[in-house]
Tab-separated table of C-alpha atoms and ligand atoms in Angstrom:
chain	number	residue	atom	x	y	z
Q	1	MET	CA	-1.110	-7.300	-32.284
Q	2	GLY	CA	1.110	-6.935	-29.100
Q	3	LYS	CA	2.812	-10.142	-29.827
Q	4	TRP	CA	3.647	-8.895	-33.416
Q	5	ARG	CA	5.041	-5.735	-32.135
Q	6	LEU	CA	7.112	-7.348	-29.610
Q	7	TRP	CA	8.368	-9.839	-32.018
Q	8	ASN	CA	9.580	-6.650	-34.280
Q	9	ILE	CA	11.193	-4.984	-31.186
Q	10	SER	CA	12.871	-8.289	-30.237
Q	11	ILE	CA	14.202	-8.631	-33.956
Q	12	SER	CA	15.669	-5.038	-33.744
Q	13	ILE	CA	17.296	-5.585	-30.665
Q	14	LEU	CA	18.943	-8.849	-31.822
Q	15	ILE	CA	20.118	-6.914	-34.991
Q	16	PHE	CA	21.285	-4.152	-33.081
Q	17	LEU	CA	23.191	-6.362	-30.489
Q	18	THR	CA	24.796	-8.286	-33.206
Q	19	ALA	CA	26.155	-5.550	-35.286
Q	20	TYR	CA	27.290	-3.767	-31.584
Q	21	ASN	CA	29.145	-6.849	-31.012
Q	22	ILE	CA	30.922	-6.968	-34.528
Q	23	PHE	CA	31.849	-3.309	-34.040
Q	24	LEU	CA	33.321	-4.120	-30.571
Q	25	THR	CA	35.383	-6.937	-32.062
Q	26	ILE	CA	36.754	-4.818	-34.821
Q	27	LYS	CA	37.539	-1.990	-32.480
Q	28	LEU	CA	39.460	-4.509	-30.201
Q	29	MET	CA	41.501	-5.718	-33.059
Q	30	TYR	CA	42.760	-2.115	-33.767
Q	31	SER	CA	43.548	-1.290	-30.179
Q	32	ALA	CA	45.417	-4.243	-29.323
Q	33	THR	CA	48.464	-3.820	-27.068
Q	34	CYS	CA	51.645	-5.676	-26.352
Q	35	ALA	CA	51.774	-7.733	-23.453
Q	36	ASP	CA	53.129	-6.216	-20.143
Q	37	HIS	CA	54.016	-3.115	-22.180
Q	38	PRO	CA	51.891	-0.134	-21.309
Q	39	PRO	CA	51.699	2.507	-24.126
Q	40	GLU	CA	52.939	4.920	-21.621
Q	41	VAL	CA	56.315	3.168	-21.439
Q	42	LEU	CA	56.408	2.684	-24.986
Q	43	ARG	CA	55.925	6.294	-25.778
Q	44	GLN	CA	58.704	7.303	-22.994
Q	45	GLU	CA	60.995	4.788	-24.953
Q	46	ASN	CA	60.240	5.971	-28.379
Q	47	GLY	CA	59.642	9.814	-27.489
Q	48	LYS	CA	56.703	10.023	-29.674
Q	49	VAL	CA	53.173	8.637	-29.878
Q	50	ASN	CA	52.883	5.595	-32.146
Q	51	GLU	CA	49.959	3.792	-32.660
Q	52	PHE	CA	51.790	1.017	-34.831
Q	53	ILE	CA	54.031	-0.111	-31.997
Q	54	GLU	CA	55.522	-3.153	-33.300
Q	55	CYS	CA	55.181	-6.202	-30.958
Q	56	ASN	CA	58.190	-8.511	-30.937
Q	57	GLU	CA	58.821	-11.822	-29.301
Q	58	LYS	CA	59.458	-10.248	-26.039
Q	59	TYR	CA	56.177	-8.358	-26.234
Q	60	PRO	CA	53.787	-10.335	-28.269
Q	61	LEU	CA	50.558	-8.908	-29.685
Q	62	GLN	CA	47.891	-9.434	-27.033
Q	63	GLN	CA	44.166	-9.495	-28.065
Q	64	GLU	CA	41.655	-8.883	-25.342
Q	65	PRO	CA	38.975	-11.514	-25.605
Q	66	ALA	CA	36.314	-10.207	-27.580
Q	67	VAL	CA	32.824	-9.461	-25.979
Q	68	LYS	CA	30.722	-12.726	-26.154
Q	69	PHE	CA	27.244	-12.427	-27.317
Q	70	ASN	CA	25.312	-12.528	-23.911
Q	71	MET	CA	21.738	-13.993	-24.072
Q	72	THR	CA	20.935	-12.852	-20.491
Q	73	LEU	CA	21.356	-9.429	-21.428
Q	74	TYR	CA	19.148	-9.509	-24.537
Q	75	GLU	CA	16.643	-11.516	-22.276
Q	76	ASN	CA	16.659	-8.529	-19.941
Q	77	VAL	CA	16.039	-6.098	-22.524
Q	78	ALA	CA	13.179	-8.076	-23.855
Q	79	GLU	CA	11.775	-8.303	-20.432
Q	80	ILE	CA	11.845	-4.680	-20.067
Q	81	TYR	CA	9.994	-4.007	-23.418
Q	82	LYS	CA	7.450	-6.773	-22.560
Q	83	ASN	CA	6.700	-4.724	-19.346
Q	84	LEU	CA	6.318	-1.610	-21.456
Q	85	GLU	CA	3.762	-3.409	-23.576
Q	86	GLN	CA	1.895	-4.554	-20.816
Q	87	ASN	CA	1.921	-1.232	-19.116
Q	88	LYS	CA	0.455	0.076	-22.355
Q	89	LYS	CA	-2.121	-2.434	-22.737
Q	90	TYR	CA	-3.384	-2.436	-19.016
Q	91	HIS	CA	-3.238	1.401	-18.410
Q	92	LEU	CA	-0.546	0.546	-15.988
Q	93	ASN	CA	2.427	2.766	-15.065
Q	94	LEU	CA	4.972	0.515	-13.212
Q	95	ASN	CA	8.752	0.770	-13.973
Q	96	LEU	CA	10.352	-1.357	-11.309
Q	97	GLY	CA	13.392	0.328	-11.993
Q	98	LEU	CA	12.302	3.719	-10.942
Q	99	GLY	CA	10.752	3.260	-7.254
Q	100	ARG	CA	11.351	5.830	-4.656
Q	101	SER	CA	12.883	4.561	-1.162
Q	102	ASP	CA	11.514	4.679	1.978
Q	103	ASP	CA	13.476	6.571	4.771
Q	104	ARG	CA	15.407	3.426	6.004
Q	105	LEU	CA	15.884	2.103	2.285
Q	106	ASN	CA	14.053	-1.210	3.031
Q	107	TYR	CA	11.149	-0.711	0.442
Q	108	LYS	CA	10.535	0.776	-2.824
Q	109	LEU	CA	7.273	2.679	-3.472
Q	110	TYR	CA	5.403	3.518	-6.773
Q	111	ASP	CA	2.871	6.050	-6.873
Q	112	ASN	CA	-0.573	5.657	-9.154
Q	113	ILE	CA	0.615	2.381	-10.828
Q	114	ILE	CA	-2.988	2.579	-11.895
Q	115	ILE	CA	-5.033	5.628	-11.664
Q	116	GLY	CA	-8.767	5.256	-11.508
Q	117	ASP	CA	-10.502	6.193	-14.772
Q	118	LYS	CA	-12.518	8.949	-12.716
Q	119	PHE	CA	-10.176	9.361	-9.961
Q	120	ILE	CA	-9.274	12.960	-10.745
Q	121	GLN	CA	-12.807	14.208	-11.510
Q	122	LEU	CA	-13.871	12.414	-8.161
Q	123	SER	CA	-11.386	14.049	-6.386
Q	124	GLU	CA	-12.581	17.647	-7.483
Q	125	LYS	CA	-16.118	16.701	-6.659
Q	126	TYR	CA	-15.652	14.994	-3.099
Q	127	GLU	CA	-14.082	16.815	-0.191
Q	128	THR	CA	-13.039	13.482	1.510
Q	129	CYS	CA	-10.925	10.628	0.015
Q	130	LEU	CA	-11.057	7.261	1.174
Q	131	ALA	CA	-7.215	6.127	1.889
Q	132	THR	CA	-6.653	2.262	2.394
Q	133	GLN	CA	-4.086	-0.240	2.357
Q	134	SER	CA	-4.281	-4.178	1.588
Q	135	SER	CA	-2.335	-7.230	0.852
Q	136	LEU	CA	-3.521	-9.522	-1.848
Q	137	ASP	CA	-5.532	-11.764	0.400
Q	138	LYS	CA	-7.785	-8.890	1.634
Q	139	ILE	CA	-8.069	-6.943	-1.362
Q	140	ALA	CA	-11.627	-8.119	-2.479
Q	141	SER	CA	-13.206	-5.915	0.613
Q	142	LEU	CA	-12.704	-3.104	-2.177
Q	143	ILE	CA	-16.026	-4.517	-4.175
Q	144	GLU	CA	-18.217	-3.835	-1.284
Q	145	SER	CA	-16.474	-0.477	-0.120
Q	146	SER	CA	-16.637	0.960	-3.473
Q	147	LEU	CA	-20.272	0.061	-3.782
Q	148	TYR	CA	-21.244	2.191	-0.849
Q	149	TRP	CA	-18.387	5.097	-0.873
Q	150	GLY	CA	-19.115	7.149	-3.938
Q	151	GLY	CA	-15.774	9.375	-3.688
Q	152	PRO	CA	-12.286	8.578	-4.640
Q	153	ILE	CA	-10.214	5.735	-3.237
Q	154	SER	CA	-6.645	5.607	-2.755
Q	155	LEU	CA	-5.342	2.154	-2.023
Q	156	ALA	CA	-1.760	1.190	-0.943
Q	157	THR	CA	-0.906	-2.444	-1.979
Q	158	PHE	CA	2.129	-4.762	-0.918
Q	159	ALA	CA	4.198	-7.340	-2.690
Q	160	SER	CA	7.225	-9.195	-1.247
Q	161	ASN	CA	8.202	-11.136	-4.377
Q	162	GLU	CA	7.751	-11.610	-7.820
Q	163	LEU	CA	5.163	-14.112	-7.618
Q	164	GLU	CA	3.046	-11.971	-5.082
Q	165	LEU	CA	3.334	-9.000	-7.443
Q	166	ASN	CA	2.331	-10.913	-10.454
Q	167	ARG	CA	-0.689	-12.460	-8.750
Q	168	LEU	CA	-1.677	-8.997	-7.197
Q	169	LEU	CA	-1.502	-7.221	-10.604
Q	170	LEU	CA	-3.560	-10.264	-12.131
Q	171	TYR	CA	-6.201	-9.764	-9.576
Q	172	ILE	CA	-6.190	-5.758	-9.866
Q	173	MET	CA	-6.831	-6.210	-13.595
Q	174	TYR	CA	-9.447	-8.729	-12.877
Q	175	LEU	CA	-11.114	-6.337	-10.536
Q	176	ARG	CA	-10.898	-3.414	-13.096
Q	177	LYS	CA	-12.096	-5.655	-15.922
Q	178	CYS	CA	-15.133	-6.830	-13.876
Q	179	ASN	CA	-16.218	-3.753	-11.692
Q	180	THR	CA	-16.913	-0.468	-13.264
Q	181	ARG	CA	-16.954	1.242	-9.661
Q	182	ILE	CA	-13.431	-0.002	-8.991
Q	183	ARG	CA	-12.189	0.988	-12.336
Q	184	ASP	CA	-13.590	4.277	-12.002
Q	185	LYS	CA	-12.828	5.135	-8.224
Q	186	VAL	CA	-9.799	3.323	-7.224
Q	187	SER	CA	-6.143	4.647	-7.787
Q	188	PHE	CA	-3.703	1.766	-6.728
Q	189	HIS	CA	-0.298	2.561	-5.320
Q	190	LEU	CA	2.639	-0.418	-4.535
Q	191	ALA	CA	5.040	-0.875	-2.069
Q	192	THR	CA	7.579	-3.977	-2.540
Q	193	ILE	CA	10.415	-5.157	-0.735
Q	194	LYS	CA	13.521	-4.582	-2.911
Q	195	GLY	CA	13.623	-7.572	-5.111
Q	196	PRO	CA	11.176	-7.957	-7.992
Q	197	THR	CA	12.837	-6.569	-11.117
Q	198	LYS	CA	10.243	-7.593	-13.467
Q	199	PHE	CA	6.388	-8.505	-13.649
Q	200	THR	CA	4.096	-10.506	-15.790
Q	201	ILE	CA	0.454	-10.267	-16.283
Q	202	ASN	CA	-0.744	-13.619	-17.357
Q	203	GLU	CA	-3.078	-12.396	-20.442
Q	204	GLU	CA	-4.546	-15.770	-20.942
Q	205	ARG	CA	-5.416	-16.490	-17.372
Q	206	LEU	CA	-6.986	-13.131	-16.921
Q	207	GLU	CA	-9.220	-13.607	-20.019
Q	208	SER	CA	-10.085	-16.977	-18.628
Q	209	LEU	CA	-11.318	-15.430	-15.232
Q	210	THR	CA	-15.363	-15.071	-14.971
Q	211	CYS	CA	-16.686	-11.924	-13.356
Q	212	GLY	CA	-19.318	-13.887	-11.411
Q	213	ASN	CA	-17.232	-15.316	-8.705
Q	214	PRO	CA	-14.387	-12.686	-7.305
Q	215	MET	CA	-14.028	-14.635	-4.098
Q	216	GLY	CA	-13.319	-17.867	-5.896
Q	217	VAL	CA	-10.677	-16.215	-8.175
Q	218	LEU	CA	-8.955	-14.772	-5.228
Q	219	LYS	CA	-8.996	-17.880	-3.367
Q	220	ASP	CA	-7.370	-19.712	-6.275
Q	221	LEU	CA	-4.840	-17.091	-6.586
Q	222	ILE	CA	-3.610	-17.290	-3.191
Q	223	LYS	CA	-3.611	-21.115	-2.985
Q	224	ASP	CA	0.489	-21.267	-3.067
Q	225	LYS	CA	1.596	-21.595	0.597
Q	226	SER	CA	3.827	-18.525	0.305
Q	227	LEU	CA	1.007	-16.338	-0.323
Q	228	LYS	CA	-1.094	-16.741	2.668
Q	229	ARG	CA	0.054	-13.853	4.700
Q	230	GLY	CA	0.800	-14.670	8.298
Q	231	VAL	CA	0.388	-18.334	7.966
Q	232	TYR	CA	3.850	-19.274	7.418
Q	233	PRO	CA	7.068	-18.992	9.111
Q	234	TRP	CA	8.830	-16.881	6.539
Q	235	ARG	CA	6.284	-13.874	7.108
Q	236	LEU	CA	8.173	-13.309	10.189
Q	237	LYS	CA	11.245	-12.258	7.673
Q	238	THR	CA	8.784	-10.147	5.476
Q	239	PRO	CA	5.901	-8.363	7.931
Q	240	TYR	CA	3.273	-6.556	6.553
Q	241	PRO	CA	4.319	-2.655	6.505
Q	242	GLN	CA	1.048	-1.483	7.758
Q	243	ASN	CA	2.287	2.339	8.459
Q	244	LEU	CA	4.397	2.656	5.385
Q	245	LEU	CA	1.211	1.786	3.124
Q	246	ARG	CA	-1.029	3.900	5.185
Q	247	ASN	CA	1.236	6.883	4.497
Q	248	LEU	CA	1.404	5.813	0.946
Q	249	ALA	CA	-2.387	5.839	0.694
Q	250	ARG	CA	-2.987	9.165	2.301
Q	251	LYS	CA	-0.227	11.043	0.585
Q	252	ASN	CA	-1.819	10.041	-2.765
Q	253	CYS	CA	-5.229	11.338	-1.674
Q	254	GLN	CA	-6.238	14.678	-3.516
Q	255	SER	CA	-9.122	15.689	-1.887
Q	256	LYS	CA	-9.043	18.191	1.303
Q	257	TYR	CA	-9.918	15.302	3.879
Q	258	VAL	CA	-8.718	11.913	4.324
Q	259	PHE	CA	-10.731	8.970	5.665
Q	260	LEU	CA	-8.044	6.468	6.577
Q	261	THR	CA	-9.504	3.087	7.109
Q	262	ASP	CA	-8.054	-0.706	6.927
Q	263	VAL	CA	-9.427	-2.190	3.629
Q	264	ASP	CA	-12.031	-4.481	5.615
Q	265	ILE	CA	-13.624	-1.589	7.239
Q	266	ILE	CA	-16.776	-0.882	5.323
Q	267	PRO	CA	-18.239	2.764	5.248
Q	268	SER	CA	-21.821	3.142	5.603
Q	269	LYS	CA	-23.956	4.072	2.486
Q	270	GLY	CA	-23.720	7.625	1.046
Q	271	MET	CA	-21.059	8.666	3.406
Q	272	ALA	CA	-19.054	10.554	0.740
Q	273	GLU	CA	-21.973	12.720	-0.496
Q	274	SER	CA	-23.022	13.572	3.263
Q	275	LEU	CA	-19.605	14.436	4.165
Q	276	ASN	CA	-19.635	16.953	1.411
Q	277	ASP	CA	-22.598	18.596	3.124
Q	278	PHE	CA	-21.078	18.213	6.182
Q	279	PHE	CA	-17.755	20.142	5.372
Q	280	GLU	CA	-19.638	22.975	3.824
Q	281	ARG	CA	-21.404	23.681	7.200
Q	282	GLN	CA	-18.621	22.601	9.737
Q	283	PHE	CA	-15.564	24.704	10.395
Q	284	CYS	CA	-12.850	23.586	12.630
Q	285	GLU	CA	-10.646	26.202	14.160
Q	286	GLY	CA	-7.528	24.447	15.616
Q	287	LYS	CA	-7.019	20.668	15.215
Q	288	CYS	CA	-9.878	18.583	14.607
Q	289	ALA	CA	-10.420	14.926	13.869
Q	290	TYR	CA	-13.723	13.513	13.106
Q	291	VAL	CA	-14.353	10.015	14.526
Q	292	VAL	CA	-16.531	7.454	12.435
Q	293	PRO	CA	-17.807	4.718	14.841
Q	294	THR	CA	-16.910	1.104	13.925
Q	295	TYR	CA	-19.135	-1.947	14.497
Q	296	GLU	CA	-18.541	-5.348	13.737
Q	297	LEU	CA	-21.405	-7.363	12.360
Q	298	ASP	CA	-22.602	-10.933	12.460
Q	299	GLU	CA	-21.638	-12.762	9.037
Q	300	ARG	CA	-25.561	-13.714	8.634
Q	301	VAL	CA	-27.051	-10.067	8.634
Q	302	PHE	CA	-27.023	-7.492	5.561
Q	303	PHE	CA	-25.086	-4.564	5.967
Q	304	PRO	CA	-27.322	-2.078	7.825
Q	305	PRO	CA	-28.796	0.572	5.291
Q	306	ASN	CA	-28.582	3.367	8.213
Q	307	LYS	CA	-28.057	3.842	11.746
Q	308	THR	CA	-31.539	3.012	12.946
Q	309	ASP	CA	-31.037	-0.426	11.524
Q	310	LEU	CA	-27.486	-0.798	12.768
Q	311	ILE	CA	-28.738	-0.145	16.536
Q	312	ARG	CA	-31.605	-2.696	15.847
Q	313	MET	CA	-29.044	-5.262	15.306
Q	314	ALA	CA	-26.797	-4.349	18.010
Q	315	LYS	CA	-29.746	-4.749	20.381
Q	316	LYS	CA	-30.268	-8.139	18.863
Q	317	GLY	CA	-26.669	-8.895	19.524
Q	318	LEU	CA	-25.851	-9.118	15.721
Q	319	ALA	CA	-23.796	-6.033	15.899
Q	320	ARG	CA	-21.457	-4.658	18.526
Q	321	PRO	CA	-18.509	-1.806	18.966
Q	322	PHE	CA	-15.546	-3.099	16.970
Q	323	HIS	CA	-13.041	-5.323	19.087
Q	324	HIS	CA	-15.598	-5.184	21.914
Q	325	LYS	CA	-14.497	-8.448	23.197
Q	326	VAL	CA	-11.166	-8.652	21.784
Q	327	PHE	CA	-9.712	-5.465	23.082
Q	328	ILE	CA	-12.185	-3.051	24.413
Q	329	TYR	CA	-9.788	0.018	24.815
Q	330	ASN	CA	-9.470	-0.262	21.033
Q	331	GLN	CA	-12.464	1.897	20.541
Q	332	TYR	CA	-13.872	2.453	24.142
Q	333	ALA	CA	-13.375	6.371	24.059
Q	334	THR	CA	-15.862	6.792	21.304
Q	335	ASN	CA	-18.448	6.131	23.833
Q	336	PHE	CA	-21.023	3.955	21.758
Q	337	SER	CA	-23.691	4.170	24.123
Q	338	ARG	CA	-23.774	8.097	23.827
Q	339	TRP	CA	-23.762	7.498	19.959
Q	340	GLN	CA	-26.613	5.445	19.950
Q	341	THR	CA	-28.725	7.498	22.235
Q	342	TYR	CA	-28.052	10.619	20.228
Q	343	LYS	CA	-31.230	11.544	18.440
Q	344	ASP	CA	-30.436	12.623	14.775
Q	345	PRO	CA	-32.888	15.318	13.783
Q	346	ASP	CA	-32.415	14.050	10.113
Q	347	GLN	CA	-30.034	12.043	7.892
Q	348	LYS	CA	-27.577	15.106	7.693
Q	349	ILE	CA	-24.163	14.412	9.402
Q	350	ARG	CA	-23.711	16.225	12.919
Q	351	VAL	CA	-21.162	15.838	15.599
Q	352	SER	CA	-22.953	13.647	18.163
Q	353	HIS	CA	-20.317	14.470	21.055
Q	354	PRO	CA	-16.666	15.165	21.506
Q	355	VAL	CA	-14.210	12.306	22.859
Q	356	THR	CA	-13.854	13.224	26.636
Q	357	ASN	CA	-12.178	10.290	27.966
Q	358	PHE	CA	-9.134	9.702	25.827
Q	359	GLU	CA	-7.215	6.783	26.729
Q	360	PHE	CA	-3.986	5.189	25.667
Q	361	LEU	CA	-4.416	2.444	22.846
Q	362	TYR	CA	-7.530	4.223	21.722
Q	363	GLU	CA	-7.371	3.860	17.661
Q	364	PRO	CA	-10.561	5.152	16.199
Q	365	PHE	CA	-10.942	5.427	12.431
Q	366	TYR	CA	-11.368	9.206	11.661
Q	367	ILE	CA	-11.537	11.869	8.964
Q	368	ALA	CA	-8.909	14.693	9.074
Q	369	THR	CA	-6.951	16.800	6.791
Q	370	ASP	CA	-3.639	15.358	5.996
Q	371	THR	CA	-1.783	17.545	8.162
Q	372	VAL	CA	-2.308	15.041	10.958
Q	373	PRO	CA	1.236	13.534	12.181
Q	374	PRO	CA	2.477	10.629	9.547
Q	375	HIS	CA	2.294	7.097	10.702
Q	376	ASP	CA	5.550	6.116	12.118
Q	377	GLU	CA	7.024	3.588	9.655
Q	378	ARG	CA	9.342	1.836	12.258
Q	379	PHE	CA	6.153	-0.047	13.363
Q	380	VAL	CA	6.060	-3.163	10.959
Q	381	GLY	CA	3.683	-5.847	11.462
Q	382	TYR	CA	1.215	-6.008	14.122
Q	383	GLY	CA	1.070	-3.891	17.185
Q	384	TYR	CA	1.260	0.061	17.945
Q	385	THR	CA	0.588	1.018	14.139
Q	386	ARG	CA	-2.684	3.161	14.454
Q	387	ASN	CA	-2.777	3.794	17.967
Q	388	SER	CA	0.998	5.185	18.193
Q	389	GLN	CA	-0.052	7.837	15.561
Q	390	VAL	CA	-3.657	8.626	17.451
Q	391	TYR	CA	-1.585	8.809	20.449
Q	392	GLU	CA	0.424	11.626	19.097
Q	393	MET	CA	-2.526	13.338	17.782
Q	394	PHE	CA	-3.837	13.692	21.216
Q	395	VAL	CA	-0.236	14.862	22.597
Q	396	ALA	CA	-0.179	17.489	19.879
Q	397	GLY	CA	-3.506	18.714	20.972
Q	398	TYR	CA	-6.165	17.325	18.522
Q	399	GLU	CA	-9.658	17.235	19.614
Q	400	PHE	CA	-11.756	14.250	18.430
Q	401	TYR	CA	-15.432	14.525	17.600
Q	402	VAL	CA	-17.841	11.663	16.807
Q	403	LEU	CA	-19.962	11.862	13.866
Q	404	SER	CA	-23.503	10.576	13.554
Q	405	PRO	CA	-25.455	8.970	11.869
Q	406	ILE	CA	-22.625	7.616	9.775
Q	407	PHE	CA	-20.603	4.493	10.681
Q	408	THR	CA	-18.467	1.653	9.556
Q	409	CYS	CA	-18.655	-2.006	9.875
Q	410	HIS	CA	-16.336	-4.982	9.970
Q	411	TRP	CA	-17.528	-8.160	9.210
Q	412	GLY	CA	-17.526	-10.953	11.868
Q	413	LEU	CA	-18.023	-10.929	15.387
Q	414	GLN	CA	-14.649	-11.026	16.937
Q	415	VAL	CA	-13.688	-13.218	19.481
Q	416	LYS	CA	-10.681	-13.479	21.657
Q	417	ARG	CA	-8.071	-15.973	20.263
Q	418	SER	CA	-4.849	-16.840	21.081
Q	419	ARG	CA	-2.275	-14.973	18.837
Q	420	PRO	CA	-0.316	-17.253	16.572
Q	421	PRO	CA	3.489	-16.837	17.426
Q	422	TRP	CA	4.592	-14.795	14.662
Q	423	ARG	CA	2.049	-12.213	15.770
Q	424	GLU	CA	3.009	-12.010	19.238
Q	425	HIS	CA	6.677	-11.820	18.019
Q	426	GLN	CA	5.692	-8.554	16.015
Q	427	ASN	CA	4.092	-7.144	19.151
Q	428	ASN	CA	6.669	-7.721	21.300
Q	429	LEU	CA	9.323	-5.798	18.855
Q	430	ASN	CA	6.841	-3.002	18.325
Q	431	ARG	CA	6.368	-2.637	22.136
Q	432	LYS	CA	10.156	-2.031	22.408
Q	433	GLN	CA	9.957	0.134	19.635
Q	434	PHE	CA	6.959	2.242	21.346
Q	435	ASP	CA	9.044	2.688	24.464
Q	436	GLN	CA	11.517	4.859	22.078
Q	437	PHE	CA	8.513	6.377	20.326
Q	438	LYS	CA	6.919	8.092	23.111
Q	439	LYS	CA	10.199	9.380	24.410
Q	440	GLU	CA	10.579	11.118	21.283
Q	441	ILE	CA	6.929	12.328	21.308
Q	442	PHE	CA	7.521	13.565	24.709
Q	443	SER	CA	10.612	15.808	23.503
Q	444	LYS	CA	8.816	16.851	20.452
Q	445	TYR	CA	5.942	18.438	22.261
Q	446	SER	CA	7.150	18.770	25.945
Q	447	LYS	CA	3.731	17.392	27.091
Q	448	ASP	CA	3.019	14.070	28.881
Q	449	PRO	CA	-0.547	14.158	29.186
Q	450	LEU	CA	-1.232	10.542	29.872
Q	451	ASN	CA	1.770	10.170	32.219
Q	452	MET	CA	3.535	7.673	29.840
Q	453	ILE	CA	7.022	8.784	30.602
Q	454	LYS	CA	6.478	8.457	34.540
Q	455	HIS	CA	5.186	4.840	33.998
C	1	LIG	C1	25.649	-12.074	-18.982
C	1	LIG	O1	25.009	-11.219	-18.494
C	1	LIG	C2	24.706	-11.215	-17.149
C	1	LIG	C3	23.941	-10.144	-16.493
C	1	LIG	O2	24.413	-9.032	-17.033
C	1	LIG	C4	25.708	-11.906	-16.309
C	1	LIG	O3	25.115	-12.236	-14.744
C	1	LIG	C5	26.287	-13.084	-16.815
C	1	LIG	O4	27.169	-13.702	-16.083
C	1	LIG	C6	26.641	-13.057	-18.183
C	1	LIG	N1	27.160	-14.197	-18.743
C	1	LIG	C7	28.156	-14.380	-19.467
C	1	LIG	C8	28.387	-15.849	-19.978
C	1	LIG	O5	28.910	-13.577	-19.623
C	2	LIG	C1	-33.485	2.915	7.565
C	2	LIG	O1	-33.599	1.877	6.625
C	2	LIG	C2	-35.017	1.061	6.866
C	2	LIG	C3	-34.705	-0.061	5.903
C	2	LIG	O2	-34.198	0.130	4.506
C	2	LIG	C4	-35.940	1.987	6.360
C	2	LIG	O3	-37.407	1.317	6.752
C	2	LIG	C5	-35.934	3.142	7.281
C	2	LIG	O4	-37.051	3.939	6.993
C	2	LIG	C6	-34.615	3.815	7.385
C	2	LIG	N1	-34.654	4.661	8.307
C	2	LIG	C7	-34.226	6.043	8.212
C	2	LIG	C8	-34.136	7.025	9.422
C	2	LIG	O5	-33.901	6.541	7.002
C	3	LIG	C1	-20.270	8.118	27.651
C	3	LIG	O1	-21.414	9.149	27.958
C	3	LIG	C2	-22.077	9.088	28.898
C	3	LIG	C3	-23.102	10.204	28.906
C	3	LIG	O2	-22.556	11.317	28.778
C	3	LIG	C4	-21.037	9.172	30.335
C	3	LIG	O3	-22.103	8.935	31.412
C	3	LIG	C5	-20.136	8.148	30.255
C	3	LIG	O4	-18.923	8.360	31.365
C	3	LIG	C6	-19.428	8.127	29.012
C	3	LIG	N1	-18.449	6.989	28.946
C	3	LIG	C7	-17.291	7.100	28.388
C	3	LIG	C8	-16.501	5.741	28.205
C	3	LIG	O5	-16.847	8.073	27.960
């Protein structure tokens, strides 16, 4: 069906362009001028307007070259129609000619390119929206997240070129085809580096992908060298715009509260439902952010069904605070020992304790209304992306409260490794950017609670 309609449209365009071409040629014949003899001069000489000025040997009749039929033009129009067809077929809302720009005109942003079938209803039902971002290579974590998280999910994705965009769209369509939870809950947004003008969803390939093996399918799709993020030197030129994507995901949440995570941070089971109950009871005067503790898990264990099980695993060394060995300041101020010893009277969410020893570089995952400061989009790639935003919250006077018994997990016990050079490079650039950022924060709030300016 789709092919026939496309064929009909193509024929119509072809007929239209041909007719237009003939029309232009005829028009040109009648508006021919004499060489080197502008009409104004002729008019002055003759003293009246005369369409049929005779050309002579001195001023021979000159025809402008007729507009040649341009196949490229036709092909571009056909591509646009093809994209419209695919939009319709896949419930996709993507017109690459209609992105909005970021503040620095480096990227194009597209909101809601796919809306989860139940995203709007879920946004009304749940107080909290899970906002997250991912490149193609990590997007499969959604399968697990959407299993445990009952509420709406707003996911910002990134594609730096046409190949990556095509593969990304293909995989998203595959996830939607095979997974009702993703199809219902997740709304997708897209950021691109200005570049791709068209996309193609490989329909035959999509149909051939089997639902049983999402990791294998993904592995196959990112086999091309250029799609392995971070591994190849050209990634230096197109670093992953984490903060831009975070803002894109945040702003497209429709619920009152936003839980911003990285895509591979998996929320514990039933969290969205318990948060509804919590926010019915909890009132915050002033500026509050609710921290959800994050653990990293040994790959060999099952995802802990509750806090009791998580602590049991932690005692066996199969789970530990996120980044505990890699960079302890990352989560240290959460005070995991205090959280672990807090006695939950039942499974309802409560504040276990407030964060009392806030320190620079603390970057918890927290729930708050979207009135918190935006993520500064000048930080691109790795380093200072989330902790700079949390730092601003602290200076702005936010209080952080740790919630129990909910938690999040990251798969894999992280060990310290030397950073690849591209990552070191990004970190250095962002460190310089942070020197500027902290001065701006100081002049914005006239406060320096961590003595950042003196140092
Ligand atoms: C046809 O159109 C394209 C894009 O508009 C242009 O780049 C190309 O030079 C044109 N070709 C000819 C032969 O005029
Ligand atoms: C936690 O999960 C385990 C395993 O499913 C279960 O036996 C236990 O009763 C649960 N504990 C609580 C407090 O719900
Ligand atoms: C954690 O809480 C305990 C008990 O309140 C306290 O003694 C300890 O100093 C806290 N540690 C951090 C890092 O805040």
